[in-house]
Tab-separated table of N, CA and C in Angstrom:
chain	number	residue	atom	x	y	z
J	1	MET	N	207.390	115.819	205.914
J	1	MET	CA	206.245	116.703	205.991
J	1	MET	C	205.309	116.386	204.845
J	2	ASN	N	204.056	116.443	205.129
J	2	ASN	CA	203.059	116.139	204.119
J	2	ASN	C	202.399	117.405	203.611
J	3	ILE	N	202.100	117.381	202.353
J	3	ILE	CA	201.315	118.462	201.765
J	3	ILE	C	199.975	117.850	201.415
J	4	SER	N	198.925	118.322	202.064
J	4	SER	CA	197.611	117.749	201.784
J	4	SER	C	196.797	118.720	200.955
J	5	SER	N	196.010	118.185	200.055
J	5	SER	CA	195.202	119.055	199.202
J	5	SER	C	194.153	119.804	200.013
J	6	GLU	N	193.677	119.212	201.126
J	6	GLU	CA	192.706	119.912	201.968
J	6	GLU	C	193.357	121.139	202.606
J	7	SER	N	194.561	120.968	203.157
J	7	SER	CA	195.270	122.115	203.735
J	7	SER	C	195.591	123.141	202.668
J	8	ASP	N	196.004	122.681	201.486
J	8	ASP	CA	196.295	123.614	200.392
J	8	ASP	C	195.093	124.488	200.098
J	9	SER	N	193.934	123.873	199.990
J	9	SER	CA	192.714	124.614	199.685
J	9	SER	C	192.393	125.618	200.787
J	10	GLU	N	192.538	125.193	202.045
J	10	GLU	CA	192.253	126.088	203.166
J	10	GLU	C	193.245	127.246	203.209
J	11	ILE	N	194.513	126.968	202.945
J	11	ILE	CA	195.532	128.023	202.941
J	11	ILE	C	195.302	128.975	201.776
J	12	ASP	N	194.933	128.445	200.629
J	12	ASP	CA	194.628	129.312	199.485
J	12	ASP	C	193.486	130.271	199.822
J	13	LYS	N	192.530	129.810	200.612
J	13	LYS	CA	191.417	130.681	201.027
J	13	LYS	C	191.913	131.835	201.893
J	14	LEU	N	192.970	131.600	202.674
J	14	LEU	CA	193.560	132.673	203.480
J	14	LEU	C	194.068	133.792	202.572
J	15	TYR	N	194.773	133.434	201.519
J	15	TYR	CA	195.293	134.447	200.590
J	15	TYR	C	194.162	135.172	199.857
J	16	GLU	N	193.113	134.434	199.517
J	16	GLU	CA	191.954	135.070	198.875
J	16	GLU	C	191.290	136.059	199.826
J	17	ALA	N	191.150	135.670	201.093
J	17	ALA	CA	190.550	136.561	202.092
J	17	ALA	C	191.426	137.790	202.319
J	18	TRP	N	192.739	137.612	202.286
J	18	TRP	CA	193.696	138.715	202.449
J	18	TRP	C	193.511	139.734	201.326
J	19	ALA	N	193.499	139.261	200.095
J	19	ALA	CA	193.327	140.164	198.947
J	19	ALA	C	191.970	140.852	199.002
J	20	ASP	N	190.934	140.109	199.365
J	20	ASP	CA	189.590	140.682	199.444
J	20	ASP	C	189.510	141.761	200.525
J	21	ALA	N	190.118	141.508	201.680
J	21	ALA	CA	190.090	142.490	202.770
J	21	ALA	C	190.809	143.774	202.361
J	22	PHE	N	191.914	143.653	201.635
J	22	PHE	CA	192.602	144.851	201.139
J	22	PHE	C	191.738	145.573	200.116
J	23	HIS	N	191.094	144.811	199.234
J	23	HIS	CA	190.221	145.416	198.220
J	23	HIS	C	189.105	146.223	198.885
J	24	ARG	N	188.565	145.703	199.977
J	24	ARG	CA	187.486	146.382	200.698
J	24	ARG	C	188.018	147.416	201.695
J	25	GLN	N	189.346	147.479	201.846
J	25	GLN	CA	189.990	148.364	202.822
J	25	GLN	C	189.460	148.091	204.225
J	26	ASP	N	189.291	146.828	204.541
J	26	ASP	CA	188.698	146.394	205.801
J	26	ASP	C	189.808	146.030	206.792
J	27	LEU	N	190.227	147.023	207.557
J	27	LEU	CA	191.328	146.846	208.499
J	27	LEU	C	191.064	145.701	209.467
J	28	ARG	N	189.863	145.620	210.013
J	28	ARG	CA	189.538	144.568	210.977
J	28	ARG	C	189.672	143.192	210.334
J	29	ALA	N	189.204	143.051	209.101
J	29	ALA	CA	189.300	141.759	208.408
J	29	ALA	C	190.757	141.387	208.153
J	30	ILE	N	191.580	142.376	207.804
J	30	ILE	CA	193.009	142.114	207.588
J	30	ILE	C	193.635	141.607	208.879
J	31	LEU	N	193.398	142.319	209.972
J	31	LEU	CA	193.994	141.942	211.257
J	31	LEU	C	193.496	140.588	211.741
J	32	ASP	N	192.265	140.231	211.414
J	32	ASP	CA	191.724	138.928	211.803
J	32	ASP	C	192.428	137.773	211.100
J	33	LEU	N	193.200	138.078	210.065
J	33	LEU	CA	193.938	137.045	209.342
J	33	LEU	C	195.355	136.871	209.885
J	34	LEU	N	195.667	137.600	210.970
J	34	LEU	CA	196.952	137.490	211.661
J	34	LEU	C	196.718	136.839	213.023
J	35	THR	N	197.659	136.001	213.461
J	35	THR	CA	197.552	135.449	214.811
J	35	THR	C	197.752	136.575	215.823
J	36	SER	N	197.289	136.369	217.038
J	36	SER	CA	197.428	137.408	218.067
J	36	SER	C	198.891	137.676	218.405
J	37	ASP	N	199.774	136.688	218.178
J	37	ASP	CA	201.199	136.869	218.462
J	37	ASP	C	202.027	137.083	217.188
J	38	TYR	N	201.373	137.539	216.136
J	38	TYR	CA	202.018	137.758	214.836
J	38	TYR	C	203.253	138.647	214.977
J	39	VAL	N	204.318	138.288	214.250
J	39	VAL	CA	205.524	139.111	214.173
J	39	VAL	C	205.992	139.128	212.726
J	40	LEU	N	206.329	140.330	212.251
J	40	LEU	CA	206.879	140.532	210.910
J	40	LEU	C	208.259	141.145	211.060
J	41	TRP	N	209.238	140.572	210.344
J	41	TRP	CA	210.578	141.134	210.290
J	41	TRP	C	210.775	141.721	208.896
J	42	PRO	N	210.451	143.014	208.716
J	42	PRO	CA	210.638	143.633	207.403
J	42	PRO	C	212.116	143.927	207.149
J	43	ALA	N	212.489	143.936	205.889
J	43	ALA	CA	213.880	144.198	205.513
J	43	ALA	C	214.317	145.568	206.024
J	44	GLY	N	215.440	145.597	206.727
J	44	GLY	CA	216.028	146.857	207.156
J	44	GLY	C	215.249	147.627	208.201
J	45	ALA	N	214.334	146.985	208.915
J	45	ALA	CA	213.518	147.688	209.905
J	45	ALA	C	213.351	146.822	211.154
J	46	GLN	N	212.848	147.439	212.201
J	46	GLN	CA	212.588	146.729	213.449
J	46	GLN	C	211.424	145.748	213.272
J	47	PRO	N	211.426	144.657	214.030
J	47	PRO	CA	210.297	143.728	213.978
J	47	PRO	C	208.994	144.444	214.316
J	48	MET	N	207.915	143.972	213.693
J	48	MET	CA	206.600	144.572	213.902
J	48	MET	C	205.645	143.525	214.464
J	49	THR	N	204.909	143.920	215.489
J	49	THR	CA	203.871	143.066	216.059
J	49	THR	C	202.553	143.365	215.353
J	50	ARG	N	201.549	142.631	215.717
J	50	ARG	CA	200.218	142.878	215.146
J	50	ARG	C	199.775	144.314	215.420
J	51	ASP	N	200.048	144.828	216.622
J	51	ASP	CA	199.658	146.203	216.959
J	51	ASP	C	200.382	147.234	216.101
J	52	SER	N	201.686	147.048	215.888
J	52	SER	CA	202.410	148.024	215.068
J	52	SER	C	202.042	147.894	213.594
J	53	VAL	N	201.698	146.684	213.160
J	53	VAL	CA	201.205	146.510	211.793
J	53	VAL	C	199.884	147.256	211.629
J	54	GLU	N	199.048	147.224	212.660
J	54	GLU	CA	197.754	147.909	212.583
J	54	GLU	C	197.933	149.404	212.330
J	55	SER	N	198.809	150.058	213.082
J	55	SER	CA	198.994	151.500	212.879
J	55	SER	C	199.584	151.791	211.503
J	56	ARG	N	200.452	150.933	211.021
J	56	ARG	CA	201.023	151.108	209.677
J	56	ARG	C	199.942	150.944	208.616
J	57	LEU	N	199.049	149.966	208.803
J	57	LEU	CA	197.969	149.738	207.840
J	57	LEU	C	196.989	150.903	207.787
J	58	VAL	N	196.686	151.502	208.931
J	58	VAL	CA	195.787	152.660	208.953
J	58	VAL	C	196.345	153.748	208.042
J	59	ALA	N	197.628	154.051	208.189
J	59	ALA	CA	198.259	155.087	207.364
J	59	ALA	C	198.305	154.675	205.895
J	60	THR	N	198.660	153.432	205.639
J	60	THR	CA	198.778	152.950	204.257
J	60	THR	C	197.437	152.967	203.542
J	61	LEU	N	196.403	152.424	204.185
J	61	LEU	CA	195.096	152.340	203.529
J	61	LEU	C	194.464	153.709	203.311
J	62	SER	N	194.821	154.694	204.127
J	62	SER	CA	194.270	156.036	203.914
J	62	SER	C	194.962	156.745	202.753
J	63	ALA	N	196.197	156.369	202.451
J	63	ALA	CA	196.957	157.053	201.405
J	63	ALA	C	197.006	156.299	200.073
J	64	TYR	N	196.811	154.984	200.105
J	64	TYR	CA	197.023	154.173	198.903
J	64	TYR	C	195.922	153.135	198.701
J	65	GLU	N	195.706	152.789	197.446
J	65	GLU	CA	194.963	151.586	197.083
J	65	GLU	C	196.013	150.491	196.960
J	66	VAL	N	195.826	149.397	197.664
J	66	VAL	CA	196.810	148.319	197.672
J	66	VAL	C	196.144	147.035	197.190
J	67	THR	N	196.768	146.406	196.205
J	67	THR	CA	196.294	145.118	195.709
J	67	THR	C	197.413	144.103	195.916
J	68	PRO	N	197.280	143.239	196.941
J	68	PRO	CA	198.330	142.263	197.214
J	68	PRO	C	198.121	140.962	196.440
J	69	SER	N	199.232	140.298	196.155
J	69	SER	CA	199.179	138.943	195.610
J	69	SER	C	200.424	138.204	196.092
J	70	PHE	N	200.407	136.898	195.932
J	70	PHE	CA	201.516	136.071	196.407
J	70	PHE	C	201.861	135.056	195.338
J	71	GLU	N	203.139	135.009	194.977
J	71	GLU	CA	203.627	133.993	194.038
J	71	GLU	C	204.437	132.980	194.838
J	72	ARG	N	203.832	131.852	195.085
J	72	ARG	CA	204.436	130.811	195.911
J	72	ARG	C	205.515	130.067	195.134
J	73	GLU	N	206.623	129.832	195.821
J	73	GLU	CA	207.675	128.985	195.272
J	73	GLU	C	207.762	127.656	196.018
J	74	GLU	N	207.311	127.677	197.281
J	74	GLU	CA	207.390	126.455	198.084
J	74	GLU	C	206.343	126.512	199.191
J	75	ARG	N	205.765	125.364	199.478
J	75	ARG	CA	204.830	125.234	200.606
J	75	ARG	C	205.091	123.892	201.285
J	76	LEU	N	205.266	123.946	202.604
J	76	LEU	CA	205.402	122.743	203.414
J	76	LEU	C	204.366	122.819	204.521
J	77	VAL	N	203.630	121.741	204.709
J	77	VAL	CA	202.586	121.714	205.733
J	77	VAL	C	202.811	120.504	206.624
J	78	THR	N	202.768	120.743	207.921
J	78	THR	CA	202.803	119.647	208.877
J	78	THR	C	201.849	119.989	210.011
J	79	GLY	N	200.801	119.204	210.140
J	79	GLY	CA	199.806	119.460	211.176
J	79	GLY	C	199.167	120.831	211.017
J	80	ASP	N	199.273	121.630	212.084
J	80	ASP	CA	198.652	122.959	212.094
J	80	ASP	C	199.628	124.076	211.756
J	81	LEU	N	200.786	123.724	211.208
J	81	LEU	CA	201.769	124.724	210.790
J	81	LEU	C	202.070	124.575	209.307
J	82	ALA	N	202.269	125.698	208.664
J	82	ALA	CA	202.668	125.692	207.255
J	82	ALA	C	203.774	126.722	207.073
J	83	PHE	N	204.720	126.399	206.203
J	83	PHE	CA	205.806	127.297	205.831
J	83	PHE	C	205.629	127.615	204.360
J	84	GLU	N	205.745	128.883	204.010
J	84	GLU	CA	205.653	129.265	202.605
J	84	GLU	C	206.814	130.183	202.259
J	85	ARG	N	207.321	129.993	201.065
J	85	ARG	CA	208.385	130.835	200.533
J	85	ARG	C	207.937	131.309	199.166
J	86	GLY	N	208.145	132.590	198.892
J	86	GLY	CA	207.757	133.116	197.590
J	86	GLY	C	207.909	134.615	197.521
J	87	TRP	N	207.086	135.224	196.669
J	87	TRP	CA	207.132	136.666	196.437
J	87	TRP	C	205.815	137.310	196.840
J	88	ASP	N	205.930	138.294	197.730
J	88	ASP	CA	204.799	139.151	198.078
J	88	ASP	C	204.832	140.291	197.068
J	89	ILE	N	203.758	140.444	196.334
J	89	ILE	CA	203.688	141.473	195.287
J	89	ILE	C	202.549	142.413	195.629
J	90	GLN	N	202.858	143.691	195.662
J	90	GLN	CA	201.854	144.697	195.996
J	90	GLN	C	201.787	145.732	194.886
J	91	GLN	N	200.606	145.887	194.325
J	91	GLN	CA	200.361	146.978	193.385
J	91	GLN	C	199.807	148.123	194.214
J	92	ILE	N	200.459	149.275	194.113
J	92	ILE	CA	200.126	150.412	194.968
J	92	ILE	C	199.867	151.641	194.108
J	93	ARG	N	198.717	152.284	194.367
J	93	ARG	CA	198.365	153.518	193.662
J	93	ARG	C	197.997	154.570	194.715
J	94	PRO	N	198.616	155.756	194.643
J	94	PRO	CA	198.251	156.818	195.584
J	94	PRO	C	196.792	157.224	195.394
J	95	ARG	N	196.080	157.399	196.484
J	95	ARG	CA	194.679	157.834	196.416
J	95	ARG	C	194.570	159.242	195.843
J	96	ALA	N	195.592	160.050	196.032
J	96	ALA	CA	195.582	161.427	195.530
J	96	ALA	C	195.833	161.482	194.026
J	97	GLY	N	196.066	160.338	193.424
J	97	GLY	CA	196.335	160.278	191.987
J	97	GLY	C	197.789	159.921	191.741
J	98	GLY	N	198.031	159.415	190.594
J	98	GLY	CA	199.384	158.998	190.248
J	98	GLY	C	199.364	157.606	189.667
J	99	GLU	N	200.533	157.201	189.231
J	99	GLU	CA	200.589	155.911	188.553
J	99	GLU	C	200.756	154.752	189.532
J	100	MET	N	200.288	153.609	189.089
J	100	MET	CA	200.391	152.371	189.847
J	100	MET	C	201.853	151.935	189.849
J	101	LYS	N	202.338	151.527	191.007
J	101	LYS	CA	203.681	150.960	191.127
J	101	LYS	C	203.543	149.551	191.675
J	102	THR	N	204.465	148.718	191.289
J	102	THR	CA	204.483	147.348	191.779
J	102	THR	C	205.735	147.147	192.619
J	103	HIS	N	205.531	146.674	193.847
J	103	HIS	CA	206.634	146.369	194.753
J	103	HIS	C	206.646	144.870	194.995
J	104	GLN	N	207.851	144.298	194.945
J	104	GLN	CA	207.999	142.869	195.199
J	104	GLN	C	208.976	142.674	196.339
J	105	GLN	N	208.682	141.707	197.168
J	105	GLN	CA	209.642	141.324	198.189
J	105	GLN	C	209.588	139.815	198.368
J	106	ARG	N	210.778	139.247	198.530
J	106	ARG	CA	210.858	137.811	198.801
J	106	ARG	C	210.436	137.615	200.249
J	107	VAL	N	209.584	136.636	200.498
J	107	VAL	CA	209.092	136.421	201.856
J	107	VAL	C	209.193	134.957	202.272
J	108	PHE	N	209.382	134.787	203.561
J	108	PHE	CA	209.261	133.506	204.235
J	108	PHE	C	208.122	133.688	205.223
J	109	LEU	N	207.156	132.818	205.187
J	109	LEU	CA	205.967	132.954	206.026
J	109	LEU	C	205.715	131.676	206.811
J	110	ILE	N	205.258	131.841	208.042
J	110	ILE	CA	204.764	130.713	208.826
J	110	ILE	C	203.292	130.972	209.080
J	111	LEU	N	202.476	130.007	208.740
J	111	LEU	CA	201.033	130.085	208.942
J	111	LEU	C	200.658	129.075	210.018
J	112	ARG	N	199.630	129.399	210.771
J	112	ARG	CA	199.177	128.492	211.825
J	112	ARG	C	197.665	128.344	211.743
J	113	ARG	N	197.212	127.093	211.864
J	113	ARG	CA	195.774	126.829	211.909
J	113	ARG	C	195.327	126.927	213.363
J	114	GLY	N	194.327	127.762	213.608
J	114	GLY	CA	193.831	127.980	214.964
J	114	GLY	C	192.849	126.913	215.394
J	115	SER	N	192.434	127.000	216.647
J	115	SER	CA	191.471	126.037	217.191
J	115	SER	C	190.123	126.131	216.482
J	116	ASP	N	189.890	127.251	215.777
J	116	ASP	CA	188.658	127.414	214.992
J	116	ASP	C	188.773	126.802	213.599
J	117	GLY	N	189.950	126.210	213.296
J	117	GLY	CA	190.165	125.572	212.004
J	117	GLY	C	190.638	126.509	210.909
J	118	LYS	N	190.773	127.801	211.203
J	118	LYS	CA	191.177	128.776	210.183
J	118	LYS	C	192.685	128.998	210.210
J	119	TRP	N	193.248	129.099	209.007
J	119	TRP	CA	194.661	129.416	208.871
J	119	TRP	C	194.853	130.922	208.985
J	120	ARG	N	195.946	131.320	209.658
J	120	ARG	CA	196.300	132.731	209.801
J	120	ARG	C	197.811	132.877	209.631
J	121	PHE	N	198.218	134.081	209.281
J	121	PHE	CA	199.638	134.393	209.204
J	121	PHE	C	200.171	134.545	210.625
J	122	ALA	N	201.266	133.833	210.949
J	122	ALA	CA	201.839	133.870	212.298
J	122	ALA	C	203.185	134.591	212.332
J	123	ARG	N	203.996	134.398	211.311
J	123	ARG	CA	205.312	135.028	211.240
J	123	ARG	C	205.601	135.372	209.788
J	124	GLY	N	206.390	136.407	209.606
J	124	GLY	CA	206.802	136.780	208.261
J	124	GLY	C	208.169	137.433	208.281
J	125	MET	N	208.948	137.175	207.257
J	125	MET	CA	210.250	137.814	207.095
J	125	MET	C	210.375	138.178	205.625
J	126	SER	N	210.813	139.407	205.366
J	126	SER	CA	210.876	139.849	203.974
J	126	SER	C	212.261	140.356	203.602
J	127	GLN	N	212.539	140.261	202.315
J	127	GLN	CA	213.764	140.779	201.722
J	127	GLN	C	213.332	141.572	200.504
J	128	THR	N	213.720	142.828	200.454
J	128	THR	CA	213.294	143.707	199.373
J	128	THR	C	213.705	143.148	198.017
J	129	GLY	N	212.780	143.242	197.073
J	129	GLY	CA	213.039	142.812	195.707
J	129	GLY	C	212.983	144.004	194.773
J	130	PRO	N	212.997	143.757	193.496
J	130	PRO	CA	212.996	144.850	192.523
J	130	PRO	C	211.658	145.575	192.462
J	131	THR	N	211.706	146.872	192.187
J	131	THR	CA	210.498	147.638	191.893
J	131	THR	C	210.275	147.543	190.399
J	132	VAL	N	209.071	147.165	190.027
J	132	VAL	CA	208.764	146.957	188.608
J	132	VAL	C	208.023	148.155	188.062
């Protein structure tokens, strides 16, 4: 598998767009960064489709300020598919007030480049990590 700097740059833009969409609380922009057949396997819970993620995001964004980041440990790219392994880190503050908490989870992600040339999240699997 090859890792190309062009793909790296394009994939990095996906993460930047993800963080920006959360900062703006733009649900539509967040969902546009997921493939139409997106599936997430969260730790200890049932798999979630793009539709079920949408309803969860509506509730989350109304109750919390969320600042996501990703600490990559590995990236493999082949053609229009990329695999990433690392830590999904979310800083979460209740909108009603309270202190910021940081949640970490180990994640395995599959990204897919669409016919429009844009990378999107296609699959995700998480394992709960420590609360900091």
